[in-house]
């Protein structure tokens, strides 16, 4: 029979099929171009770069216009006029996307903690992770108020039993954890130092390739961490004093702290260069993320933004009035003989013209050239008056270093604490701190990066002239306002800082209810939660909105640390 | 049978059978008798020594359509099928064989089949779906292509940095068209899961089974066919462009200086030499010949002349329309194809067919040449009586020298993005000189596009090349093992190498330093299968066929990219010319599916049929615990006319079949979705967590469906009607579900919810005239599909299926369809709103658009439902008429209902280029609708827009943010094909003794489109990332009409 004859072939065939079984399926489903686990330091640079890049987008499109640094001339649609407090859903969502980086920081922290379970682990990495997480965490809560925090960003750590709905925490408890985290980070850095001294760790520093900011220098991370701690202490100080005489309980490990005492402790460390809380000691310590147009890995958010769109962001008179003194801002482009100017101005902008915020299109048309086009006009052809070419937000487009926290900021904070008499010091002492803060800010903007073009480089004479002016006009009766005004100037494009200071102190006093102002004529106290939350995180979102927001996802409810009597009173001065 | 003509071949002698079917004729034993009757196959019988010759006539139509190729290459009698399967003969595709993609020939031919292309010319991706969208992942919903029994490995890969979903995608094609259409014997469309249950996962959305020609049925020993054809392609549709007003804005500024003006506004520059710009907007003055200083180009002598001192002086020239600025950019494309095939039947046991095809084409976009070669070999050898082998082998080469970035609103190198920047008052010829004088190769001239890329610069300098080689084929061995038992063993291979380059020249808008990228994609599919088949005829007319088989399909895919993101020297496109570190990006995946399956068929008296199938798959992409999954199907049919007589003898009802089927098919997922990993970043050694959560508990997606149908053939097969109703339900739908970013990732892979598709299909073919010389056929088909989300996962309110920025979204909510579109709408007066008119009467204004105090429509902030993007129904209609060798055919098809979000509509009207924006340009205009007053009450809109504010009005009316404003109808009716073919009579050709067949045809495809669609082609979809995405027209390319002719000659 044929069948018998060929049975052996059939059996052979069956054997071939049987041998190519499922045995390699697990290997087959492993991605060969990724890693399945790595060490904690591998997360640092991506978190720094991605967070600061996204934040710069928000600085440009949201916070710049919100804080009256800039006015966007290009948007035809009223839905995008941030300076009138109309903030589109697209913009609302931009800060929320930072949760991705928050998740990375959580993953890094978990990895670093696991590393520390062995003796060889470097506690400093836990510190770095905590600093990064605290940075992103405060950006989120300062923007939206109560936000997902304690259970946020951990989906990657949850294995197969994951929960993609995340509860919202109230801002006070978030701040308690932020402060606690930075205490812990400082302790971790100290512990790493001890391990090095004890010889169990060769070096506390980590691989420079993982950290373009400080090249893995853990000492600098510690100073950054404590400076961030100082920033957040100041943020909650008024509220804590009003609420509980400045006492905040950080839980079992770190106990109760007094915010004023803590600021003093940090100030002492700053003065002495010793102590438990080392902070930044010069502009070289500033936390800044360097971008580059030469390397696509380091592009800014604006690398491909057309110059037409980029040019559409004009200077706002609120800022210009503080930087160009006696300059007839606006229509005539005239220079007054007594004109004095801040050397940073032409770092920020290339045009000496400022337009007011919250005005109608018709009114603003006098400030903008609508009649002349230049290359790259993408929408309608409005430009700030004065000249046809050139960017007018300086070199923030291509090769900037965007600041996370500049050295000058801590000087401003110490000066403010001095004015408030929280840190006991003489009037001259806080004035000196104030002047130094301004000078350091100017220097920071001078040396921050190489300019591609030389529109302007301030000479030392011009810096001295401006410093003399600041010195002369300092009024001890208005010391707080002056300090906060100049801090506002210095906080240009430093994330949410200017907005946070405004909500905390009310300074600088700004008009907020101009003719075109929406949002009840109030500068938004927070951004709305993204509308996607209503779908994607429905239960927790509803709880949050029905809770502290009284049922309305608005931009008027005071967040925890901003709802102080002082702040509200000063902010109301801008509503006339 | 009465009336059958009986003639002696090659003579004129003949008789007709009497009423009882008897006949008498005198013939010699060497002569041949021919029996013929209309509608039946002509039979020839050698007389031999017989004195009585009885024959039974076979109905022609049935004879032709009887056998159909079903899953696994099993040939079946069509009437035995319990599911919908439709065969399309190679001749139906005839005209389309000459177009850039033969698949377009299926358009409108098959009920329930939908073909979508992105209009990028030859070689582009074709999205073929059957019976709706079954899965949330659109890339997962396309039909499987099977060539000679082996599934093709078709994939498309974006080469863009933006990755999936990017608007800057280049359509490199997905390989579905990689077959020589002239090799196609026929195509069978298996629509539902029941039909394809044996193909497993990949065929859950139906399958297109292609059988290629072989030589084993050849009449003569050797046959050579040569055919040549030339096809021309032109833009066939155009948006409703206006040709009355030119560039500029309404508020007295026109970007250039009017001759009589002394200047307005402080930005005015008194020298007429100042501005040489056009803008994106066309709200300028009437093109009535008024003199203006306009665009000038010294070297081309435009806009001025050389004065007596030899200097170029600008001159005011008439402001006029120079014709169709948009269409002028496109040229007439052409495709010239030559193919030759040699078929040989060496003896009854061995046959071979070789075909070669060579095609050269140039698309409608300047500088877009491509060519293609295809070689195919097919042999059949009967090595022993019990052992045959069949080999099918194909080599295909595609070389495309420049694939345009087809669509998308991006500052990259999109042709359409650039084109929409031109103004009606320019002559496209001006733009052809695209380098600035003295800066050739360094700086493009963007004067005519308001600073955006010059379209000719993009076409000529932003070049995307592709070289693709593909080899696919299989070896099949058939063994007759025992009486009724056969074994088929087949091994297949599908291997592709795809080398691509992309270049941006220096001064490209998005990448001022230019870039150069290379990409190598390598894919390989090995498949092996076996199939035992046993057939047995029992007593009592019971017949049993059992099949048992198994297969392994292993796929490998690799992608290696090298990018030079900044060029050191302009116009030097090598990786070595990179100004920064060359970036590499690599990806690879492997996957395998092992399967075992069985099919048992029973039949009784050729009247009752029952099929039962079962298949178990093991997929490498699923977690170990869920890797193995089984799915069954049952289908049956009853041929009622075999059981009861419906007057078959008088030809009233020839076939009445009722069929029903139920099936379940499992569906796996993509690799790497079950185990957590970290993504590498552009920073060496640094990582981030991915943005999508993997899930180690994924289950296979399941599609369950049932179907009932009727197949009715009447009047001697002159009227065939086939109807089907189907209902399919996807459960455990695999979705990448968007979640709150606060979780740390933006989406999770999960099995969530279920989706239902149900619909109705009808197909009718009628033969109106059928005589010896004349035949007139009419065919029509119609289909309707409804899609509904039955449930979403726990705690999930919706899925975002697709989206375009913050302008338009496709959301799936429970109870609505998967393809529902959402976005912002105009504010409308609520129900019960009224106004008091002048006479004091209350007028109901509910639902009217509310305008603000400046007379602009108000757009709601909320995201609301705006409509459905899938059409309500689709249909096709065709007729063919033949008289002797002359055959003429016309085909129409269309769809009704369905709207898409159109960025083209936005560009057209927001920028003032469409005729919809003409009203009120001069003399103003009062919008229809109401205005809301400060007290909340309404009044009839009385804001009169002036010729100045009319621009602001239209820009608010057509705001991109307003989804409703740009949500446009896609209903259409297309004259799909007109074809005229003449085959020379065989008698005439017989005299040449060499030529056996000669035919000449002329044809036109997509000749006309009736549609309200404001863009180019209501059918076209957009390429995003590596997938075509329905529902969005993102500055799509024009549709094309093609005209051509071909000559085919057989020796």
PDB file of C-alpha atoms in Angstrom, chain A residues 353-470:
ATOM      1  CA  UNK A 353       8.202  98.152  23.365  1.00  0.00           C
ATOM      2  CA  UNK A 354       5.596  96.841  25.717  1.00  0.00           C
ATOM      3  CA  UNK A 355       1.881  96.364  25.199  1.00  0.00           C
ATOM      4  CA  UNK A 356      -0.666  96.250  28.001  1.00  0.00           C
ATOM      5  CA  UNK A 357      -2.414  93.100  29.067  1.00  0.00           C
ATOM      6  CA  UNK A 358      -6.200  92.424  29.072  1.00  0.00           C
ATOM      7  CA  UNK A 359      -6.900  94.897  26.346  1.00  0.00           C
ATOM      8  CA  UNK A 360      -9.106  94.447  23.351  1.00  0.00           C
ATOM      9  CA  UNK A 361      -7.739  93.683  19.934  1.00  0.00           C
ATOM     10  CA  UNK A 362      -8.771  97.096  18.694  1.00  0.00           C
ATOM     11  CA  UNK A 363      -6.890  98.831  21.459  1.00  0.00           C
ATOM     12  CA  UNK A 364      -3.846  96.681  21.004  1.00  0.00           C
ATOM     13  CA  UNK A 365      -3.703  97.280  17.296  1.00  0.00           C
ATOM     14  CA  UNK A 366      -1.866 100.519  18.012  1.00  0.00           C
ATOM     15  CA  UNK A 367       0.960  98.561  19.559  1.00  0.00           C
ATOM     16  CA  UNK A 368       1.431  96.151  16.753  1.00  0.00           C
ATOM     17  CA  UNK A 369       2.469  96.549  13.218  1.00  0.00           C
ATOM     18  CA  UNK A 370      -0.124  94.948  11.114  1.00  0.00           C
ATOM     19  CA  UNK A 371       1.003  96.519   7.959  1.00  0.00           C
ATOM     20  CA  UNK A 372       4.278  94.900   7.342  1.00  0.00           C
ATOM     21  CA  UNK A 373       4.975  91.300   6.850  1.00  0.00           C
ATOM     22  CA  UNK A 374       8.257  89.622   7.207  1.00  0.00           C
ATOM     23  CA  UNK A 375       9.450  86.125   6.559  1.00  0.00           C
ATOM     24  CA  UNK A 376       7.590  83.449   8.392  1.00  0.00           C
ATOM     25  CA  UNK A 377       4.426  85.292   9.235  1.00  0.00           C
ATOM     26  CA  UNK A 378       2.130  82.397   9.642  1.00  0.00           C
ATOM     27  CA  UNK A 379      -1.143  83.839  10.717  1.00  0.00           C
ATOM     28  CA  UNK A 380      -1.965  87.430  10.318  1.00  0.00           C
ATOM     29  CA  UNK A 381       1.046  89.600  10.362  1.00  0.00           C
ATOM     30  CA  UNK A 382       1.054  91.306  13.722  1.00  0.00           C
ATOM     31  CA  UNK A 383       4.330  92.203  15.270  1.00  0.00           C
ATOM     32  CA  UNK A 384       5.315  94.417  18.091  1.00  0.00           C
ATOM     33  CA  UNK A 385       6.225  97.792  16.816  1.00  0.00           C
ATOM     34  CA  UNK A 386       9.739  98.642  16.017  1.00  0.00           C
ATOM     35  CA  UNK A 387      11.762  96.994  13.381  1.00  0.00           C
ATOM     36  CA  UNK A 388      11.007  94.181  11.092  1.00  0.00           C
ATOM     37  CA  UNK A 389      13.424  91.470  11.866  1.00  0.00           C
ATOM     38  CA  UNK A 390      14.682  89.435  14.676  1.00  0.00           C
ATOM     39  CA  UNK A 391      13.180  87.491  17.489  1.00  0.00           C
ATOM     40  CA  UNK A 392      11.974  89.559  20.280  1.00  0.00           C
ATOM     41  CA  UNK A 393      12.075  87.025  22.980  1.00  0.00           C
ATOM     42  CA  UNK A 394      15.814  86.709  23.108  1.00  0.00           C
ATOM     43  CA  UNK A 395      17.642  83.499  22.522  1.00  0.00           C
ATOM     44  CA  UNK A 396      15.277  81.346  24.487  1.00  0.00           C
ATOM     45  CA  UNK A 397      14.311  79.697  21.256  1.00  0.00           C
ATOM     46  CA  UNK A 398      17.358  77.749  20.191  1.00  0.00           C
ATOM     47  CA  UNK A 399      20.284  77.427  22.629  1.00  0.00           C
ATOM     48  CA  UNK A 400      19.222  78.585  26.063  1.00  0.00           C
ATOM     49  CA  UNK A 401      19.781  77.227  29.506  1.00  0.00           C
ATOM     50  CA  UNK A 402      16.371  77.226  31.167  1.00  0.00           C
ATOM     51  CA  UNK A 403      16.564  77.685  34.898  1.00  0.00           C
ATOM     52  CA  UNK A 404      15.047  75.327  37.406  1.00  0.00           C
ATOM     53  CA  UNK A 405      16.307  77.427  40.283  1.00  0.00           C
ATOM     54  CA  UNK A 406      18.871  80.190  39.952  1.00  0.00           C
ATOM     55  CA  UNK A 407      21.242  81.283  42.688  1.00  0.00           C
ATOM     56  CA  UNK A 408      19.646  84.741  42.752  1.00  0.00           C
ATOM     57  CA  UNK A 409      16.337  83.244  43.842  1.00  0.00           C
ATOM     58  CA  UNK A 410      17.655  82.208  47.245  1.00  0.00           C
ATOM     59  CA  UNK A 411      19.117  85.674  47.720  1.00  0.00           C
ATOM     60  CA  UNK A 412      15.694  87.140  47.025  1.00  0.00           C
ATOM     61  CA  UNK A 413      14.162  84.721  49.489  1.00  0.00           C
ATOM     62  CA  UNK A 414      16.660  85.629  52.218  1.00  0.00           C
ATOM     63  CA  UNK A 415      16.092  89.302  51.467  1.00  0.00           C
ATOM     64  CA  UNK A 416      12.347  88.827  51.758  1.00  0.00           C
ATOM     65  CA  UNK A 417      12.775  86.929  55.022  1.00  0.00           C
ATOM     66  CA  UNK A 418      14.945  89.801  56.230  1.00  0.00           C
ATOM     67  CA  UNK A 419      12.369  92.418  55.288  1.00  0.00           C
ATOM     68  CA  UNK A 420       9.709  90.385  57.017  1.00  0.00           C
ATOM     69  CA  UNK A 421      12.024  90.258  60.053  1.00  0.00           C
ATOM     70  CA  UNK A 422      11.853  86.486  60.051  1.00  0.00           C
ATOM     71  CA  UNK A 423      15.615  86.401  59.781  1.00  0.00           C
ATOM     72  CA  UNK A 424      17.008  88.926  62.185  1.00  0.00           C
ATOM     73  CA  UNK A 425      19.188  91.279  60.173  1.00  0.00           C
ATOM     74  CA  UNK A 426      19.836  94.956  59.657  1.00  0.00           C
ATOM     75  CA  UNK A 427      18.093  96.976  56.984  1.00  0.00           C
ATOM     76  CA  UNK A 428      21.381  97.305  55.177  1.00  0.00           C
ATOM     77  CA  UNK A 429      21.865  93.558  55.313  1.00  0.00           C
ATOM     78  CA  UNK A 430      18.623  92.822  53.477  1.00  0.00           C
ATOM     79  CA  UNK A 431      19.210  95.675  51.091  1.00  0.00           C
ATOM     80  CA  UNK A 432      22.596  94.196  50.301  1.00  0.00           C
ATOM     81  CA  UNK A 433      21.024  90.794  49.795  1.00  0.00           C
ATOM     82  CA  UNK A 434      18.484  92.408  47.527  1.00  0.00           C
ATOM     83  CA  UNK A 435      21.122  94.211  45.481  1.00  0.00           C
ATOM     84  CA  UNK A 436      23.232  91.091  45.268  1.00  0.00           C
ATOM     85  CA  UNK A 437      20.211  89.123  44.120  1.00  0.00           C
ATOM     86  CA  UNK A 438      19.690  91.580  41.270  1.00  0.00           C
ATOM     87  CA  UNK A 439      23.345  91.543  40.348  1.00  0.00           C
ATOM     88  CA  UNK A 440      23.530  87.755  40.394  1.00  0.00           C
ATOM     89  CA  UNK A 441      20.467  87.567  38.194  1.00  0.00           C
ATOM     90  CA  UNK A 442      22.016  89.991  35.728  1.00  0.00           C
ATOM     91  CA  UNK A 443      25.242  88.020  35.750  1.00  0.00           C
ATOM     92  CA  UNK A 444      23.347  84.807  35.327  1.00  0.00           C
ATOM     93  CA  UNK A 445      21.691  86.152  32.190  1.00  0.00           C
ATOM     94  CA  UNK A 446      25.012  87.446  30.913  1.00  0.00           C
ATOM     95  CA  UNK A 447      26.889  84.234  31.177  1.00  0.00           C
ATOM     96  CA  UNK A 448      24.082  81.812  30.742  1.00  0.00           C
ATOM     97  CA  UNK A 449      24.874  80.879  27.201  1.00  0.00           C
ATOM     98  CA  UNK A 450      26.673  81.968  24.111  1.00  0.00           C
ATOM     99  CA  UNK A 451      24.546  84.168  21.973  1.00  0.00           C
ATOM    100  CA  UNK A 452      24.155  83.185  18.378  1.00  0.00           C
ATOM    101  CA  UNK A 453      23.944  86.806  17.373  1.00  0.00           C
ATOM    102  CA  UNK A 454      25.156  89.834  19.189  1.00  0.00           C
ATOM    103  CA  UNK A 455      22.144  92.072  19.392  1.00  0.00           C
ATOM    104  CA  UNK A 456      23.372  93.241  22.652  1.00  0.00           C
ATOM    105  CA  UNK A 457      25.905  92.462  25.317  1.00  0.00           C
ATOM    106  CA  UNK A 458      25.761  94.519  28.405  1.00  0.00           C
ATOM    107  CA  UNK A 459      28.994  96.132  29.405  1.00  0.00           C
ATOM    108  CA  UNK A 460      30.029  96.348  33.003  1.00  0.00           C
ATOM    109  CA  UNK A 461      29.310 100.076  32.954  1.00  0.00           C
ATOM    110  CA  UNK A 462      25.704  99.418  32.061  1.00  0.00           C
ATOM    111  CA  UNK A 463      25.393  96.870  34.830  1.00  0.00           C
ATOM    112  CA  UNK A 464      26.868  99.313  37.306  1.00  0.00           C
ATOM    113  CA  UNK A 465      24.503 102.059  36.129  1.00  0.00           C
ATOM    114  CA  UNK A 466      21.516  99.848  36.714  1.00  0.00           C
ATOM    115  CA  UNK A 467      22.769  98.671  40.066  1.00  0.00           C
ATOM    116  CA  UNK A 468      23.276 102.299  41.063  1.00  0.00           C
ATOM    117  CA  UNK A 469      19.721 103.023  40.031  1.00  0.00           C
ATOM    118  CA  UNK A 470      18.383 100.125  42.111  1.00  0.00           C
TER     119      UNK A 470
END
